[in-house]
């Protein structure tokens, strides 16, 4: 009986993380890890392991929807996954070392810092004007970084060129490290790499990031599994919850065009970031 | 059905299969005598979940090969190799 209640609680926790992750645009993992650690007192390495599994699940389901809408640029995503997978492996190995030396506070501080840094550009993006196409550079041609999609909101076909591939790749390596170190999808950082670095339209950056996250997280997950940081029985209800929550969150986003909800949750996550840092330095 | 749709379908099927196994495992784990079978189902769910992105990369290799895009076949092979290293090579050193 108690076990069943605990399972339901984990399911509910996952759903909340999924909804807030979708509404803020930052993903379920960055919501899930703080809830599990700060509220439930789960050791952060297990929270991160659970979050990685949930991240793969949401990426796979969101990824398939965006491919159908032709928003995802599979070439750009794949070329950047070279850096994210190498980064993820490096990040997971560093995490293994940190936990082996019993320094989980470092992870709390890094988590808070990364969450805070992802919150700022996500808020900025809400107030941005229309997309302007960049002139192709040498990497556009070499790596075939062009594409087009039909924009439902403005009812126009948007043609775009990705530029500065090397910059995208550098940001992705960092995003991969963060993913492996903290057990999150680091979608916000991936979007920065494509949006700011490669000058891709925000919808393409977001869809391609969702598509990439699963592969990045798979590399980290393999190592977390080997380290014993994933406990399948307690992770299962959370994963299902996050999937359901993310689905509901995406539906809510479809019916509300208002940016206010998004801004509200972004601010909430900013506060959560602060709490993670305070926990890391031992104040709370 | 073009291969992009096959990739989308694979992702969806992978998520559905793994959630079905995870959910079934969670239901059966409460029943006496079913513990071993239930945790087997949950493990299968985790393996399906982890295999989905790997399969997706494998299908992308096929997609680029059909498009005769050699550069991207090579790029995707590197990604696939990274995943194999994370899945099978590194775990051997982590115990």
Short mmCIF file of C-alpha atoms in Angstrom, two decimals:
data_model
loop_
_atom_site.label_atom_id
_atom_site.label_comp_id
_atom_site.label_asym_id
_atom_site.label_seq_id
_atom_site.Cartn_x
_atom_site.Cartn_y
_atom_site.Cartn_z
CA UNK A 1 0.00 0.00 0.00
CA UNK A 2 2.71 2.46 1.03
CA UNK A 3 4.71 1.41 -2.02
CA UNK A 4 1.73 2.18 -4.26
CA UNK A 5 1.31 5.64 -2.73
CA UNK A 6 5.01 6.33 -3.18
CA UNK A 7 4.74 5.28 -6.83
CA UNK A 8 1.78 7.62 -7.38
CA UNK A 9 3.71 10.45 -5.74
CA UNK A 10 6.63 9.87 -8.10
CA UNK A 11 4.21 9.77 -11.05
CA UNK A 12 2.75 13.09 -9.95
CA UNK A 13 6.21 14.61 -9.45
CA UNK A 14 7.16 13.58 -12.97
CA UNK A 15 3.97 15.08 -14.39
CA UNK A 16 4.58 18.42 -12.68
CA UNK A 17 8.16 18.47 -13.97
CA UNK A 18 6.93 17.60 -17.48
CA UNK A 19 4.32 20.37 -17.54
CA UNK A 20 6.62 23.06 -16.12
CA UNK A 21 9.45 21.90 -18.40
CA UNK A 22 7.21 22.26 -21.46
CA UNK A 23 5.67 25.60 -20.40
CA UNK A 24 9.04 27.19 -19.59
CA UNK A 25 10.64 25.67 -22.69
CA UNK A 26 13.56 24.45 -20.59
CA UNK A 27 12.70 20.73 -20.48
CA UNK A 28 11.66 18.32 -17.76
CA UNK A 29 15.13 17.48 -16.41
CA UNK A 30 15.94 20.92 -15.01
CA UNK A 31 12.66 20.85 -13.09
CA UNK A 32 12.84 17.21 -12.04
CA UNK A 33 16.31 17.25 -10.44
CA UNK A 34 15.53 20.16 -8.06
CA UNK A 35 12.16 18.64 -7.04
CA UNK A 36 13.69 15.22 -6.35
CA UNK A 37 16.68 16.58 -4.44
CA UNK A 38 15.31 19.63 -2.60
CA UNK A 39 11.80 18.30 -1.89
CA UNK A 40 12.26 14.54 -1.59
CA UNK A 41 15.88 14.42 -0.46
CA UNK A 42 16.88 12.00 -3.24
CA UNK A 43 20.71 11.93 -3.63
CA UNK A 44 21.52 14.11 -6.64
CA UNK A 45 23.29 11.34 -8.59
CA UNK A 46 20.08 9.25 -8.59
CA UNK A 47 17.95 12.30 -9.41
CA UNK A 48 20.26 12.98 -12.37
CA UNK A 49 20.07 9.35 -13.54
CA UNK A 50 16.26 9.39 -13.41
CA UNK A 51 16.20 12.73 -15.20
CA UNK A 52 18.37 11.36 -18.04
CA UNK A 53 15.88 8.54 -18.68
CA UNK A 54 12.97 10.99 -18.68
CA UNK A 55 14.92 13.23 -21.04
CA UNK A 56 15.37 10.42 -23.58
CA UNK A 57 11.65 9.68 -23.42
CA UNK A 58 10.51 13.27 -23.98
CA UNK A 59 13.09 13.86 -26.70
CA UNK A 60 11.97 10.78 -28.60
CA UNK A 61 8.29 11.69 -28.47
CA UNK A 62 8.72 15.44 -29.13
CA UNK A 63 11.37 14.68 -31.75
CA UNK A 64 9.02 12.53 -33.78
CA UNK A 65 6.31 15.23 -33.81
CA UNK A 66 8.71 17.91 -35.03
CA UNK A 67 10.10 15.70 -37.82
CA UNK A 68 6.55 15.35 -39.10
CA UNK A 69 6.15 19.12 -39.11
CA UNK A 70 9.43 19.33 -41.10
CA UNK A 71 10.89 21.72 -38.53
CA UNK A 72 13.80 19.51 -37.53
CA UNK A 73 16.97 19.81 -39.58
CA UNK A 74 18.31 16.26 -39.30
CA UNK A 75 21.63 17.14 -41.01
CA UNK A 76 22.39 20.02 -38.66
CA UNK A 77 21.33 17.95 -35.65
CA UNK A 78 23.49 15.01 -36.63
CA UNK A 79 26.58 17.10 -37.39
CA UNK A 80 26.34 18.72 -33.96
CA UNK A 81 25.83 15.41 -32.17
CA UNK A 82 29.50 14.60 -32.74
CA UNK A 83 30.31 17.27 -30.17
CA UNK A 84 27.36 16.61 -27.83
CA UNK A 85 28.07 12.88 -27.50
CA UNK A 86 31.80 13.39 -26.85
CA UNK A 87 30.92 16.14 -24.35
CA UNK A 88 28.31 13.93 -22.66
CA UNK A 89 30.83 11.12 -22.19
CA UNK A 90 33.38 13.55 -20.75
CA UNK A 91 30.76 15.14 -18.47
CA UNK A 92 29.51 11.79 -17.16
CA UNK A 93 33.08 10.67 -16.41
CA UNK A 94 33.78 13.92 -14.53
CA UNK A 95 30.53 13.38 -12.59
CA UNK A 96 31.71 9.85 -11.73
CA UNK A 97 34.93 11.31 -10.32
CA UNK A 98 33.09 13.99 -8.34
CA UNK A 99 30.77 11.42 -6.76
CA UNK A 100 33.66 9.05 -6.09
CA UNK A 101 35.29 11.87 -4.07
CA UNK A 102 31.99 12.51 -2.32
CA UNK A 103 31.60 16.11 -3.50
CA UNK A 104 27.92 16.30 -4.57
CA UNK A 105 27.77 19.95 -3.45
CA UNK A 106 29.81 20.86 -6.54
CA UNK A 107 27.03 19.40 -8.68
CA UNK A 108 24.39 21.45 -6.85
CA UNK A 109 26.35 24.66 -7.46
CA UNK A 110 27.00 23.83 -11.13
CA UNK A 111 23.34 22.92 -11.58
CA UNK A 112 22.15 26.23 -10.14
CA UNK A 113 24.62 28.19 -12.26
CA UNK A 114 23.66 26.41 -15.49
CA UNK A 115 19.94 26.77 -14.77
CA UNK A 116 20.40 30.46 -14.09
CA UNK A 117 22.37 30.95 -17.31
CA UNK A 118 19.68 29.11 -19.33
CA UNK A 119 16.89 31.22 -17.85
CA UNK A 120 18.24 34.56 -19.16
CA UNK A 121 18.29 33.80 -22.92
CA UNK A 122 14.95 31.96 -22.66
CA UNK A 123 13.38 35.11 -21.25
CA UNK A 124 15.13 37.35 -23.79
CA UNK A 125 13.81 35.28 -26.68
CA UNK A 126 10.22 36.05 -25.72
CA UNK A 127 10.73 39.68 -26.69
CA UNK A 128 12.50 39.20 -29.98
CA UNK A 129 11.49 40.43 -33.43
CA UNK A 130 11.29 38.58 -36.71
CA UNK A 131 13.94 36.18 -38.07
CA UNK A 132 16.41 37.54 -40.62
CA UNK A 133 18.28 35.16 -42.90
CA UNK A 134 22.10 35.20 -42.71
CA UNK A 135 24.41 35.19 -45.71
CA UNK A 136 25.88 31.69 -46.17
CA UNK A 137 29.51 31.30 -45.11
CA UNK A 138 32.03 28.58 -45.98
CA UNK A 139 30.69 26.15 -43.42
CA UNK A 140 27.12 26.60 -44.72
CA UNK A 141 28.19 25.13 -48.03
CA UNK A 142 30.57 22.47 -46.71
CA UNK A 143 28.15 21.07 -44.12
CA UNK A 144 24.93 21.75 -46.08
CA UNK A 145 23.41 23.85 -43.30
CA UNK A 146 20.54 25.31 -45.33
CA UNK A 147 16.87 24.49 -45.02
CA UNK A 148 13.30 25.74 -45.14
CA UNK A 149 10.07 25.24 -43.25
CA UNK A 150 6.50 26.42 -43.44
CA UNK A 151 5.68 28.77 -40.60
CA UNK A 152 2.10 28.17 -39.45
CA UNK A 153 1.88 31.41 -37.47
CA UNK A 154 2.83 33.79 -40.31
CA UNK A 155 1.67 31.40 -43.08
CA UNK A 156 4.96 31.79 -44.96
CA UNK A 157 7.80 29.52 -45.99
CA UNK A 158 10.95 30.54 -44.13
CA UNK A 159 14.25 29.83 -45.89
CA UNK A 160 17.36 29.83 -43.70
CA UNK A 161 21.13 29.34 -43.75
CA UNK A 162 23.09 28.03 -40.77
CA UNK A 163 26.45 29.78 -40.40
CA UNK A 164 29.53 29.46 -38.15
CA UNK A 165 29.33 25.69 -37.78
CA UNK A 166 32.49 25.65 -35.63
CA UNK A 167 30.84 27.97 -33.11
CA UNK A 168 27.77 25.70 -32.95
CA UNK A 169 30.03 22.69 -32.48
CA UNK A 170 31.96 24.42 -29.63
CA UNK A 171 28.76 25.33 -27.77
CA UNK A 172 27.47 21.77 -28.30
CA UNK A 173 30.58 20.27 -26.73
CA UNK A 174 29.91 22.41 -23.66
CA UNK A 175 26.20 21.46 -23.74
CA UNK A 176 27.23 17.79 -23.85
CA UNK A 177 29.50 18.18 -20.81
CA UNK A 178 26.66 19.86 -18.91
CA UNK A 179 24.28 17.07 -19.89
CA UNK A 180 26.62 14.35 -18.64
CA UNK A 181 27.66 16.25 -15.52
CA UNK A 182 24.18 17.26 -14.36
CA UNK A 183 21.95 14.62 -15.93
CA UNK A 184 19.81 17.03 -17.92
CA UNK A 185 19.10 17.40 -21.65
CA UNK A 186 20.71 20.87 -21.71
CA UNK A 187 18.28 21.89 -24.44
CA UNK A 188 18.60 25.55 -23.47
CA UNK A 189 22.34 25.50 -24.23
CA UNK A 190 21.78 23.62 -27.48
CA UNK A 191 19.29 26.26 -28.56
CA UNK A 192 21.88 28.97 -27.76
CA UNK A 193 24.39 27.17 -29.99
CA UNK A 194 22.02 27.06 -32.95
CA UNK A 195 20.14 30.32 -32.41
CA UNK A 196 22.96 32.64 -31.36
CA UNK A 197 25.90 30.65 -32.75
CA UNK A 198 24.60 29.40 -36.08
CA UNK A 199 21.85 32.01 -36.60
CA UNK A 200 19.09 29.48 -37.20
CA UNK A 201 15.40 30.37 -36.77
CA UNK A 202 14.24 29.75 -33.21
CA UNK A 203 11.64 27.15 -34.21
CA UNK A 204 14.25 25.15 -36.12
CA UNK A 205 16.72 25.47 -33.22
CA UNK A 206 14.16 24.27 -30.68
CA UNK A 207 12.91 21.36 -32.79
CA UNK A 208 16.43 20.25 -33.72
CA UNK A 209 17.52 20.54 -30.09
CA UNK A 210 14.61 18.34 -28.94
CA UNK A 211 15.62 15.81 -31.56
CA UNK A 212 19.31 15.86 -30.49
CA UNK A 213 18.73 15.65 -26.75
CA UNK A 214 17.85 11.94 -26.83
CA UNK A 215 21.14 10.96 -28.45
CA UNK A 216 23.16 13.16 -26.07
CA UNK A 217 21.30 11.77 -23.06
CA UNK A 218 21.74 8.18 -24.31
CA UNK A 219 25.54 8.59 -24.13
CA UNK A 220 25.34 9.91 -20.54
CA UNK A 221 22.69 7.36 -19.52
CA UNK A 222 24.88 4.43 -20.57
CA UNK A 223 27.58 5.63 -18.14
CA UNK A 224 25.13 6.45 -15.31
CA UNK A 225 23.68 2.93 -15.69
CA UNK A 226 27.15 1.41 -15.44
CA UNK A 227 27.82 3.50 -12.31
CA UNK A 228 24.59 2.22 -10.73
CA UNK A 229 22.99 5.70 -10.57
CA UNK A 230 19.80 4.56 -12.28
CA UNK A 231 17.29 2.62 -10.20
CA UNK A 232 14.76 1.38 -12.75
CA UNK A 233 11.90 0.67 -10.33
CA UNK A 234 11.79 4.15 -8.83
CA UNK A 235 12.67 5.83 -12.14
CA UNK A 236 9.80 4.16 -14.06
CA UNK A 237 6.87 6.13 -12.58
CA UNK A 238 8.80 9.40 -12.92
CA UNK A 239 9.53 8.73 -16.61
CA UNK A 240 5.88 7.99 -17.34
CA UNK A 241 4.84 11.09 -15.40
CA UNK A 242 7.24 13.38 -17.27
CA UNK A 243 6.00 12.04 -20.63
CA UNK A 244 2.36 12.66 -19.72
CA UNK A 245 3.19 16.09 -18.27
CA UNK A 246 5.24 17.14 -21.30
CA UNK A 247 2.39 16.10 -23.58
CA UNK A 248 -0.13 18.09 -21.55
CA UNK A 249 2.26 21.07 -21.42
CA UNK A 250 2.65 21.04 -25.22
CA UNK A 251 -1.17 21.05 -25.59
CA UNK A 252 -1.46 24.00 -23.20
CA UNK A 253 1.15 25.89 -25.24
CA UNK A 254 -0.90 25.30 -28.39
CA UNK A 255 -3.99 26.95 -27.00
CA UNK A 256 -2.31 29.87 -25.25
CA UNK A 257 -0.35 32.33 -27.35
CA UNK A 258 0.46 34.42 -24.31
CA UNK A 259 4.10 34.72 -23.31
CA UNK A 260 3.13 35.51 -19.73
CA UNK A 261 2.81 31.88 -18.63
CA UNK A 262 6.20 31.17 -20.11
CA UNK A 263 7.76 34.18 -18.39
CA UNK A 264 6.19 33.20 -15.06
CA UNK A 265 7.71 29.72 -15.11
CA UNK A 266 11.06 31.05 -16.32
CA UNK A 267 11.15 33.35 -13.26
CA UNK A 268 10.18 30.44 -10.99
CA UNK A 269 13.06 28.41 -12.41
CA UNK A 270 15.40 31.35 -11.79
CA UNK A 271 14.48 31.11 -8.10
CA UNK A 272 14.95 27.33 -8.17
CA UNK A 273 18.45 27.94 -9.58
CA UNK A 274 19.24 30.19 -6.63
CA UNK A 275 17.99 27.51 -4.23
CA UNK A 276 20.24 24.88 -5.81
CA UNK A 277 23.29 27.13 -5.37
CA UNK A 278 22.35 27.90 -1.74
CA UNK A 279 21.99 24.17 -1.10
CA UNK A 280 25.38 23.58 -2.70
CA UNK A 281 27.18 26.11 -0.49
CA UNK A 282 25.40 24.71 2.55
CA UNK A 283 23.14 27.67 3.44
CA UNK A 284 19.94 25.58 3.28
CA UNK B 1 6.87 6.19 -46.65
CA UNK B 2 10.14 8.11 -46.80
CA UNK B 3 12.91 7.48 -44.33
CA UNK B 4 12.29 10.66 -42.30
CA UNK B 5 8.86 9.27 -41.52
CA UNK B 6 10.40 5.92 -40.65
CA UNK B 7 12.69 7.70 -38.16
CA UNK B 8 9.71 9.56 -36.67
CA UNK B 9 7.78 6.28 -36.46
CA UNK B 10 10.73 4.49 -34.80
CA UNK B 11 11.01 7.19 -32.14
CA UNK B 12 7.32 6.98 -31.38
CA UNK B 13 7.24 3.17 -31.37
CA UNK B 14 10.29 3.06 -29.09
CA UNK B 15 8.70 5.39 -26.56
CA UNK B 16 5.39 3.51 -26.68
CA UNK B 17 7.04 0.12 -26.24
CA UNK B 18 9.20 1.29 -23.34
CA UNK B 19 6.36 3.06 -21.51
CA UNK B 20 4.17 -0.03 -21.99
CA UNK B 21 6.85 -2.21 -20.37
CA UNK B 22 7.49 0.30 -17.57
CA UNK B 23 3.77 0.68 -16.81
CA UNK B 24 3.11 -3.08 -16.90
CA UNK B 25 6.07 -3.63 -14.58
CA UNK B 26 4.77 -1.05 -12.12
CA UNK B 27 1.34 -2.69 -12.05
CA UNK B 28 2.66 -6.23 -11.59
CA UNK B 29 5.28 -5.34 -9.01
CA UNK B 30 2.51 -4.93 -6.42
CA UNK B 31 1.24 -8.49 -6.91
CA UNK B 32 2.72 -11.24 -4.71
CA UNK B 33 4.87 -13.69 -6.65
CA UNK B 34 5.33 -11.35 -9.61
CA UNK B 35 8.30 -9.33 -8.35
CA UNK B 36 10.94 -10.96 -10.55
CA UNK B 37 8.83 -10.80 -13.72
CA UNK B 38 7.84 -7.21 -12.98
CA UNK B 39 11.39 -5.95 -12.48
CA UNK B 40 12.30 -7.77 -15.70
CA UNK B 41 9.61 -5.80 -17.51
CA UNK B 42 10.88 -2.54 -16.06
CA UNK B 43 14.45 -3.35 -17.11
CA UNK B 44 13.16 -4.15 -20.61
CA UNK B 45 11.44 -0.74 -20.63
CA UNK B 46 14.71 0.99 -19.72
CA UNK B 47 16.59 -0.93 -22.43
CA UNK B 48 13.98 -0.02 -25.07
CA UNK B 49 14.22 3.61 -24.01
CA UNK B 50 18.00 3.63 -24.32
CA UNK B 51 17.93 1.72 -27.61
CA UNK B 52 15.56 4.16 -29.32
CA UNK B 53 18.05 7.01 -29.96
CA UNK B 54 20.73 4.47 -30.93
CA UNK B 55 18.39 2.97 -33.52
CA UNK B 56 17.57 6.47 -34.69
CA UNK B 57 21.25 7.17 -35.41
CA UNK B 58 21.54 3.83 -37.22
CA UNK B 59 18.55 4.70 -39.42
CA UNK B 60 20.07 8.11 -40.16
CA UNK B 61 23.18 6.38 -41.54
CA UNK B 62 20.87 4.48 -43.89
CA UNK B 63 19.04 7.69 -44.83
CA UNK B 64 22.23 9.53 -45.75
CA UNK B 65 23.52 6.48 -47.62
CA UNK B 66 20.36 6.45 -49.73
CA UNK B 67 20.80 10.16 -50.43
CA UNK B 68 24.42 9.33 -51.42
CA UNK B 69 25.56 12.00 -48.97
CA UNK B 70 29.01 10.62 -48.11
CA UNK B 71 30.02 13.41 -45.75
CA UNK B 72 26.94 12.81 -43.62
CA UNK B 73 27.33 9.03 -43.67
CA UNK B 74 30.80 9.63 -42.19
CA UNK B 75 29.52 12.18 -39.64
CA UNK B 76 26.73 9.86 -38.51
CA UNK B 77 29.14 6.93 -38.23
CA UNK B 78 31.23 9.00 -35.80
CA UNK B 79 28.14 9.71 -33.68
CA UNK B 80 27.23 6.01 -33.75
CA UNK B 81 30.74 5.06 -32.70
CA UNK B 82 30.60 7.52 -29.77
CA UNK B 83 27.38 5.88 -28.61
CA UNK B 84 28.90 2.41 -28.86
CA UNK B 85 31.90 3.56 -26.81
CA UNK B 86 29.58 4.96 -24.11
CA UNK B 87 27.40 1.84 -24.13
CA UNK B 88 29.92 -0.99 -24.35
CA UNK B 89 33.52 0.16 -23.96
CA UNK B 90 33.53 2.61 -21.04
CA UNK B 91 31.25 0.59 -18.70
CA UNK B 92 33.91 -2.13 -18.64
CA UNK B 93 36.33 0.35 -17.02
CA UNK B 94 33.90 1.80 -14.52
CA UNK B 95 33.61 -1.05 -12.05
#
